[in-house]
Amino acid sequence: MAAQDGPILIIGTERSGSNLLRLVLDAHSRIAVPHPPHFLRYLSGIPYDGDVDAMVDDAMRLLRHHIHPWPHVIDRAAVTRAAGPSLFGVVSAIYDQYRVAEGAARWGCKSTFMVEHVDEVLAGLPHARFLWLVRDPRDVAASAKRAVFGPCHPYRMAERWTAEQELARAALERWGPSVVHLVRYEDLVSAPEREIRAICDFVGEAFEPAMLAHHLGGHARMTASLSASWRTAGDPITTARIGAHRRGLTDRERRQVESVAARAMETLRYPFDPASRAEPAPGQFGVALRGLAVRLAVEARSLRTDRNHFRRWRRDATVHRLRRRARPGRVRVPAGESR
């Protein structure tokens, strides 16, 4: 694989504008970026012991129950023939088949959880490039309170954000700016052409004006139609959601987020109230109870508004079955999830 055809992976934390960046990249004539089934997120803790057939079977099950159906049928036999010996080798074969179906030269992945697998990706595909997308953690937490994905409690979301920024920074320090490129959401929406041109330079592609009109494409309209959590995917690039925490978080929630994320916020140039460092950590029971209450409200809204609500439940049930089938005590559950 030539360097200019290596995959492009968006890493960081969900609710940071990854659908926006995915669709911007997908609007490029040479790049195909489907909505991710989060293969490694859900399958990497299962002990396959090198059984490629089992990996392909489970990946195809996830794809069948994906909450954002792909427009192309993936050939299981072709995946098995093309797959490398690792789980990421299977994932790469699936994405490459999608790329061919789209008529693109390279594929991209917007599963931000791949921040946990940078070394693994580069071991298999050394020409891969990573876009570290970061957004103000208070806005991430405010968005998560309304979304069906991830922890609803701002304190828990701040813990995830902090851990994932530390992983991304470690990847940048280990592999350097020629492999990992930092993209600030606030800069992307404030000066989109400048930032998208910089991204194109980083990945070795020519800038295309269509990238500034991603919302006009069919993929953006499909994404926006499936879930209230993705509704903005069909909107043009806007600064309207910068500072969303001012409306979406209480003062106490804001202080809780800042107390967890202060160090990373300082490094990434997000101003915060220094007094928040002294904010006491909330009790686990209170966090769990409040998180459950918000989750129930979010699920009730999803039941009324989301076209993919039951697909998400089926996906979650599929993941649960796959993990239960694994040998007891050997499944590694990703950070932020319960067994």
Short mmCIF file of C-alpha atoms in Angstrom, two decimals:
data_model
loop_
_atom_site.label_atom_id
_atom_site.label_comp_id
_atom_site.label_asym_id
_atom_site.label_seq_id
_atom_site.Cartn_x
_atom_site.Cartn_y
_atom_site.Cartn_z
CA MET A 1 0.00 0.00 0.00
CA ALA A 2 1.38 3.42 -0.97
CA ALA A 3 1.77 6.01 1.77
CA GLN A 4 -0.80 8.29 0.14
CA ASP A 5 -3.38 5.46 0.19
CA GLY A 6 -3.10 4.55 3.87
CA PRO A 7 -6.25 4.65 6.01
CA ILE A 8 -7.26 7.72 7.99
CA LEU A 9 -8.50 7.16 11.53
CA ILE A 10 -10.26 9.70 13.75
CA ILE A 11 -9.35 9.24 17.41
CA GLY A 12 -10.29 11.00 20.62
CA THR A 13 -13.63 11.02 22.42
CA GLU A 14 -17.17 10.59 21.11
CA ARG A 15 -19.43 13.67 21.02
CA SER A 16 -16.48 15.75 19.80
CA GLY A 17 -17.65 16.34 16.24
CA SER A 18 -16.45 13.03 14.83
CA ASN A 19 -19.52 12.65 12.60
CA LEU A 20 -18.82 16.10 11.18
CA LEU A 21 -15.18 15.24 10.47
CA ARG A 22 -16.17 11.83 9.09
CA LEU A 23 -18.57 13.38 6.60
CA VAL A 24 -16.10 16.09 5.63
CA LEU A 25 -13.54 13.41 4.77
CA ASP A 26 -16.17 11.22 3.11
CA ALA A 27 -17.05 14.12 0.78
CA HIS A 28 -13.55 13.83 -0.74
CA SER A 29 -13.54 11.91 -4.00
CA ARG A 30 -10.68 9.63 -2.92
CA ILE A 31 -11.80 8.84 0.63
CA ALA A 32 -14.61 6.59 1.93
CA VAL A 33 -15.55 6.79 5.62
CA PRO A 34 -18.61 4.76 6.65
CA HIS A 35 -20.25 5.08 10.02
CA PRO A 36 -18.31 2.63 12.25
CA PRO A 37 -19.70 -0.51 13.90
CA HIS A 38 -16.89 -0.05 16.47
CA PHE A 39 -15.47 -3.51 15.83
CA LEU A 40 -12.45 -3.20 18.11
CA ARG A 41 -14.44 -1.39 20.76
CA TYR A 42 -16.75 -4.38 21.18
CA LEU A 43 -14.60 -7.34 20.18
CA SER A 44 -11.04 -6.60 21.27
CA GLY A 45 -11.51 -8.07 24.76
CA ILE A 46 -12.64 -11.46 23.43
CA PRO A 47 -9.88 -14.13 23.45
CA TYR A 48 -9.93 -15.38 19.85
CA ASP A 49 -6.48 -16.98 20.09
CA GLY A 50 -5.81 -16.31 16.41
CA ASP A 51 -9.05 -17.90 15.13
CA VAL A 52 -9.67 -15.71 12.07
CA ASP A 53 -12.95 -17.47 11.20
CA ALA A 54 -14.35 -16.66 14.64
CA MET A 55 -13.22 -13.04 14.36
CA VAL A 56 -14.85 -12.69 10.95
CA ASP A 57 -18.07 -14.33 12.18
CA ASP A 58 -18.38 -11.94 15.12
CA ALA A 59 -17.45 -8.88 13.05
CA MET A 60 -20.09 -9.78 10.48
CA ARG A 61 -22.67 -10.21 13.25
CA LEU A 62 -21.88 -6.73 14.49
CA LEU A 63 -22.14 -5.36 10.97
CA ARG A 64 -25.54 -7.01 10.43
CA HIS A 65 -26.86 -5.30 13.57
CA HIS A 66 -25.07 -2.01 12.99
CA ILE A 67 -27.14 0.98 14.08
CA HIS A 68 -26.17 2.81 10.88
CA PRO A 69 -26.59 0.23 8.07
CA TRP A 70 -23.94 0.35 5.36
CA PRO A 71 -25.13 0.83 1.76
CA HIS A 72 -23.00 -2.08 0.50
CA VAL A 73 -23.13 -5.81 1.21
CA ILE A 74 -19.84 -7.09 2.58
CA ASP A 75 -18.77 -10.51 1.28
CA ARG A 76 -17.81 -12.67 4.25
CA ALA A 77 -15.72 -15.11 2.20
CA ALA A 78 -13.76 -12.26 0.64
CA VAL A 79 -13.11 -10.80 4.09
CA THR A 80 -11.76 -14.14 5.32
CA ARG A 81 -9.45 -14.42 2.31
CA ALA A 82 -8.13 -10.87 2.70
CA ALA A 83 -7.97 -10.67 6.50
CA GLY A 84 -4.69 -10.53 8.35
CA PRO A 85 -4.09 -12.74 11.41
CA SER A 86 -5.34 -10.16 13.92
CA LEU A 87 -8.73 -8.65 14.76
CA PHE A 88 -7.62 -5.41 13.17
CA GLY A 89 -6.64 -7.41 10.10
CA VAL A 90 -10.28 -8.50 9.85
CA VAL A 91 -11.51 -4.94 10.37
CA SER A 92 -9.13 -3.64 7.72
CA ALA A 93 -10.39 -6.23 5.21
CA ILE A 94 -14.02 -5.18 5.86
CA TYR A 95 -13.25 -1.49 5.47
CA ASP A 96 -11.20 -2.14 2.35
CA GLN A 97 -14.13 -3.94 0.77
CA TYR A 98 -16.32 -0.93 1.55
CA ARG A 99 -13.69 1.35 -0.01
CA VAL A 100 -13.74 -0.65 -3.25
CA ALA A 101 -17.55 -0.56 -3.35
CA GLU A 102 -17.43 3.23 -2.99
CA GLY A 103 -14.81 3.57 -5.74
CA ALA A 104 -12.39 5.32 -3.39
CA ALA A 105 -8.61 5.09 -3.11
CA ARG A 106 -8.49 4.92 0.68
CA TRP A 107 -10.77 4.29 3.63
CA GLY A 108 -11.27 6.07 6.90
CA CYS A 109 -12.62 5.09 10.31
CA LYS A 110 -14.27 7.43 12.76
CA SER A 111 -14.42 5.05 15.72
CA THR A 112 -12.78 7.40 18.21
CA PHE A 113 -12.16 4.42 20.50
CA MET A 114 -9.35 3.40 18.15
CA VAL A 115 -7.27 5.73 20.31
CA GLU A 116 -6.67 2.57 22.36
CA HIS A 117 -5.26 0.70 19.34
CA VAL A 118 -2.87 3.10 17.60
CA ASP A 119 0.17 0.84 17.94
CA GLU A 120 -1.82 -2.17 16.74
CA VAL A 121 -3.04 -0.31 13.66
CA LEU A 122 0.43 0.89 12.75
CA ALA A 123 1.86 -2.60 13.20
CA GLY A 124 -0.46 -3.81 10.45
CA LEU A 125 -0.70 -0.66 8.34
CA PRO A 126 2.33 1.56 8.86
CA HIS A 127 0.99 4.17 6.42
CA ALA A 128 -2.12 4.80 8.55
CA ARG A 129 -2.65 8.39 9.67
CA PHE A 130 -4.54 9.58 12.75
CA LEU A 131 -6.62 12.70 13.27
CA TRP A 132 -6.78 13.44 17.00
CA LEU A 133 -10.07 15.34 17.31
CA VAL A 134 -10.48 17.20 20.58
CA ARG A 135 -13.34 19.32 21.87
CA ASP A 136 -13.92 21.26 25.10
CA PRO A 137 -14.80 18.51 27.63
CA ARG A 138 -17.62 20.59 29.07
CA ASP A 139 -19.30 20.70 25.65
CA VAL A 140 -18.62 16.97 25.22
CA ALA A 141 -20.29 16.30 28.57
CA ALA A 142 -23.25 18.54 27.72
CA SER A 143 -23.73 16.69 24.44
CA ALA A 144 -23.46 13.30 26.16
CA LYS A 145 -26.30 14.22 28.54
CA ARG A 146 -28.64 14.25 25.53
CA ALA A 147 -27.14 11.36 23.57
CA VAL A 148 -27.91 7.64 23.62
CA PHE A 149 -24.19 6.87 23.30
CA GLY A 150 -21.71 6.86 26.16
CA PRO A 151 -22.15 7.76 29.83
CA CYS A 152 -24.81 10.39 30.46
CA HIS A 153 -23.38 11.73 33.73
CA PRO A 154 -20.97 14.63 33.06
CA TYR A 155 -18.49 13.41 35.68
CA ARG A 156 -18.21 9.99 34.01
CA MET A 157 -17.88 11.60 30.58
CA ALA A 158 -15.12 13.84 31.90
CA GLU A 159 -13.26 10.77 33.16
CA ARG A 160 -13.50 9.17 29.73
CA TRP A 161 -12.46 12.38 27.95
CA THR A 162 -9.42 12.78 30.18
CA ALA A 163 -8.26 9.18 29.76
CA GLU A 164 -8.67 9.28 25.99
CA GLN A 165 -6.85 12.59 25.58
CA GLU A 166 -3.95 11.13 27.55
CA LEU A 167 -3.86 8.15 25.17
CA ALA A 168 -3.97 10.43 22.13
CA ARG A 169 -1.21 12.64 23.48
CA ALA A 170 0.93 9.57 24.18
CA ALA A 171 0.37 8.44 20.58
CA LEU A 172 1.43 11.85 19.28
CA GLU A 173 4.56 11.81 21.41
CA ARG A 174 5.42 8.25 20.38
CA TRP A 175 4.76 8.52 16.64
CA GLY A 176 5.16 12.22 15.97
CA PRO A 177 3.17 14.86 14.03
CA SER A 178 3.69 13.11 10.69
CA VAL A 179 1.46 10.27 11.97
CA VAL A 180 -0.86 11.98 14.49
CA HIS A 181 -2.41 15.38 13.72
CA LEU A 182 -4.29 17.38 16.37
CA VAL A 183 -7.60 18.88 15.21
CA ARG A 184 -9.46 21.17 17.60
CA TYR A 185 -13.22 21.09 17.00
CA GLU A 186 -13.48 24.78 17.80
CA ASP A 187 -10.89 25.64 15.14
CA LEU A 188 -12.50 23.30 12.62
CA VAL A 189 -15.90 24.99 12.83
CA SER A 190 -14.51 28.54 13.19
CA ALA A 191 -12.15 28.39 10.20
CA PRO A 192 -13.26 25.31 8.26
CA GLU A 193 -11.44 25.88 4.98
CA ARG A 194 -8.14 26.59 6.72
CA GLU A 195 -8.44 23.56 8.98
CA ILE A 196 -9.65 21.19 6.26
CA ARG A 197 -6.79 22.28 4.01
CA ALA A 198 -4.38 21.52 6.87
CA ILE A 199 -5.97 18.09 7.28
CA CYS A 200 -5.64 17.45 3.56
CA ASP A 201 -1.98 18.42 3.69
CA PHE A 202 -1.45 16.06 6.59
CA VAL A 203 -3.07 13.05 4.88
CA GLY A 204 -1.51 13.88 1.51
CA GLU A 205 -4.66 14.74 -0.43
CA ALA A 206 -5.63 17.77 -2.47
CA PHE A 207 -8.32 19.96 -0.90
CA GLU A 208 -11.73 19.62 -2.59
CA PRO A 209 -14.47 22.28 -2.19
CA ALA A 210 -17.08 19.54 -1.70
CA MET A 211 -15.60 18.97 1.74
CA LEU A 212 -17.06 22.29 2.85
CA ALA A 213 -20.53 21.17 1.72
CA HIS A 214 -20.56 17.72 3.31
CA HIS A 215 -24.11 18.22 4.58
CA LEU A 216 -25.49 18.18 1.04
CA GLY A 217 -24.46 14.57 0.44
CA GLY A 218 -26.67 11.53 0.78
CA HIS A 219 -24.58 10.01 3.54
CA ALA A 220 -25.04 13.11 5.72
CA ARG A 221 -28.80 13.11 5.17
CA MET A 222 -29.02 9.42 6.04
CA THR A 223 -27.05 9.87 9.27
CA ALA A 224 -29.14 12.85 10.35
CA SER A 225 -32.37 10.93 9.75
CA LEU A 226 -31.52 7.96 11.97
CA SER A 227 -31.09 9.43 15.44
CA ALA A 228 -31.65 12.66 17.31
CA SER A 229 -28.08 12.27 18.58
CA TRP A 230 -26.89 12.66 14.96
CA ARG A 231 -29.36 15.27 13.75
CA THR A 232 -26.72 17.95 13.27
CA ALA A 233 -24.91 15.74 10.73
CA GLY A 234 -27.23 17.24 8.12
CA ASP A 235 -26.34 20.84 9.04
CA PRO A 236 -23.68 23.03 7.46
CA ILE A 237 -20.55 23.71 9.49
CA THR A 238 -21.39 26.16 12.26
CA THR A 239 -19.93 27.63 15.44
CA ALA A 240 -23.34 27.48 17.16
CA ARG A 241 -22.39 24.56 19.40
CA ILE A 242 -19.22 26.07 20.81
CA GLY A 243 -19.94 26.73 24.48
CA ALA A 244 -22.96 24.42 24.56
CA HIS A 245 -22.15 23.62 28.20
CA ARG A 246 -23.39 27.06 29.23
CA ARG A 247 -26.91 25.82 28.49
CA GLY A 248 -26.39 22.09 28.91
CA LEU A 249 -24.59 21.81 32.26
CA THR A 250 -25.39 23.09 35.71
CA ASP A 251 -22.69 25.07 37.52
CA ARG A 252 -21.97 22.04 39.69
CA GLU A 253 -21.68 19.74 36.69
CA ARG A 254 -19.31 22.19 35.02
CA ARG A 255 -17.11 22.27 38.13
CA GLN A 256 -17.15 18.47 38.30
CA VAL A 257 -15.99 18.21 34.68
CA GLU A 258 -13.25 20.78 35.22
CA SER A 259 -12.07 19.08 38.41
CA VAL A 260 -11.41 15.87 36.47
CA ALA A 261 -10.17 17.37 33.21
CA ALA A 262 -8.25 20.43 34.43
CA ARG A 263 -4.76 19.21 33.61
CA ALA A 264 -5.63 18.11 30.07
CA MET A 265 -7.72 21.25 29.52
CA GLU A 266 -4.74 23.39 30.42
CA THR A 267 -2.49 21.49 28.02
CA LEU A 268 -5.04 21.72 25.22
CA ARG A 269 -5.72 25.43 25.79
CA TYR A 270 -9.23 25.24 27.22
CA PRO A 271 -9.68 27.92 29.93
CA PHE A 272 -11.36 26.88 33.17
CA ASP A 273 -12.00 28.15 36.68
CA PRO A 274 -8.98 27.18 38.84
CA ALA A 275 -11.31 26.94 41.83
CA SER A 276 -12.90 23.88 40.21
CA ARG A 277 -9.81 21.86 41.08
CA ALA A 278 -11.09 21.84 44.67
CA GLU A 279 -14.53 20.50 43.71
CA PRO A 280 -15.10 17.26 45.65
CA ALA A 281 -15.71 14.12 43.65
CA PRO A 282 -19.39 13.12 43.68
CA GLY A 283 -20.36 9.91 45.45
CA GLN A 284 -20.52 6.82 43.27
CA PHE A 285 -24.10 6.06 44.27
CA GLY A 286 -25.23 9.58 43.41
CA VAL A 287 -23.44 9.45 40.06
CA ALA A 288 -25.00 6.08 39.26
CA LEU A 289 -28.49 7.22 40.28
CA ARG A 290 -28.31 10.50 38.39
CA GLY A 291 -26.80 8.79 35.37
CA LEU A 292 -29.61 6.25 35.35
CA ALA A 293 -32.28 8.96 35.57
CA VAL A 294 -30.78 10.86 32.63
CA ARG A 295 -30.34 7.62 30.67
CA LEU A 296 -34.00 6.71 31.10
CA ALA A 297 -35.08 10.13 29.85
CA VAL A 298 -32.74 9.84 26.87
CA GLU A 299 -34.00 6.34 26.06
CA ALA A 300 -37.61 7.52 26.25
CA ARG A 301 -36.88 10.27 23.76
CA SER A 302 -34.98 7.87 21.51
CA LEU A 303 -37.95 5.51 21.51
CA ARG A 304 -40.13 8.34 20.19
CA THR A 305 -37.75 9.91 17.69
CA ASP A 306 -34.98 7.56 16.53
CA ARG A 307 -35.39 5.31 13.51
CA ASN A 308 -32.59 3.06 14.72
CA HIS A 309 -33.67 2.72 18.35
CA PHE A 310 -34.42 -1.01 18.18
CA ARG A 311 -31.37 -1.66 16.01
CA ARG A 312 -29.27 -0.19 18.83
CA TRP A 313 -30.91 -2.48 21.35
CA ARG A 314 -30.28 -5.47 19.07
CA ARG A 315 -26.67 -4.38 18.63
CA ASP A 316 -26.19 -4.12 22.39
CA ALA A 317 -27.77 -7.56 22.89
CA THR A 318 -25.44 -8.99 20.24
CA VAL A 319 -22.39 -7.55 22.01
CA HIS A 320 -23.62 -8.95 25.32
CA ARG A 321 -24.06 -12.44 23.82
CA LEU A 322 -20.63 -12.38 22.23
CA ARG A 323 -18.98 -11.43 25.50
CA ARG A 324 -20.90 -14.00 27.52
CA ARG A 325 -19.92 -16.69 25.05
CA ALA A 326 -16.23 -15.92 25.66
CA ARG A 327 -14.40 -17.87 28.31
CA PRO A 328 -15.32 -16.66 31.83
CA GLY A 329 -13.12 -14.00 33.31
CA ARG A 330 -11.15 -13.31 30.14
CA VAL A 331 -13.14 -10.54 28.52
CA ARG A 332 -11.60 -7.09 28.84
CA VAL A 333 -14.41 -4.54 29.09
CA PRO A 334 -13.49 -1.13 27.59
CA ALA A 335 -13.26 1.84 29.92
CA GLY A 336 -16.62 3.39 30.70
CA GLU A 337 -18.62 0.20 30.18
CA SER A 338 -20.00 -2.29 32.62
CA ARG A 339 -20.06 -6.02 32.08
#
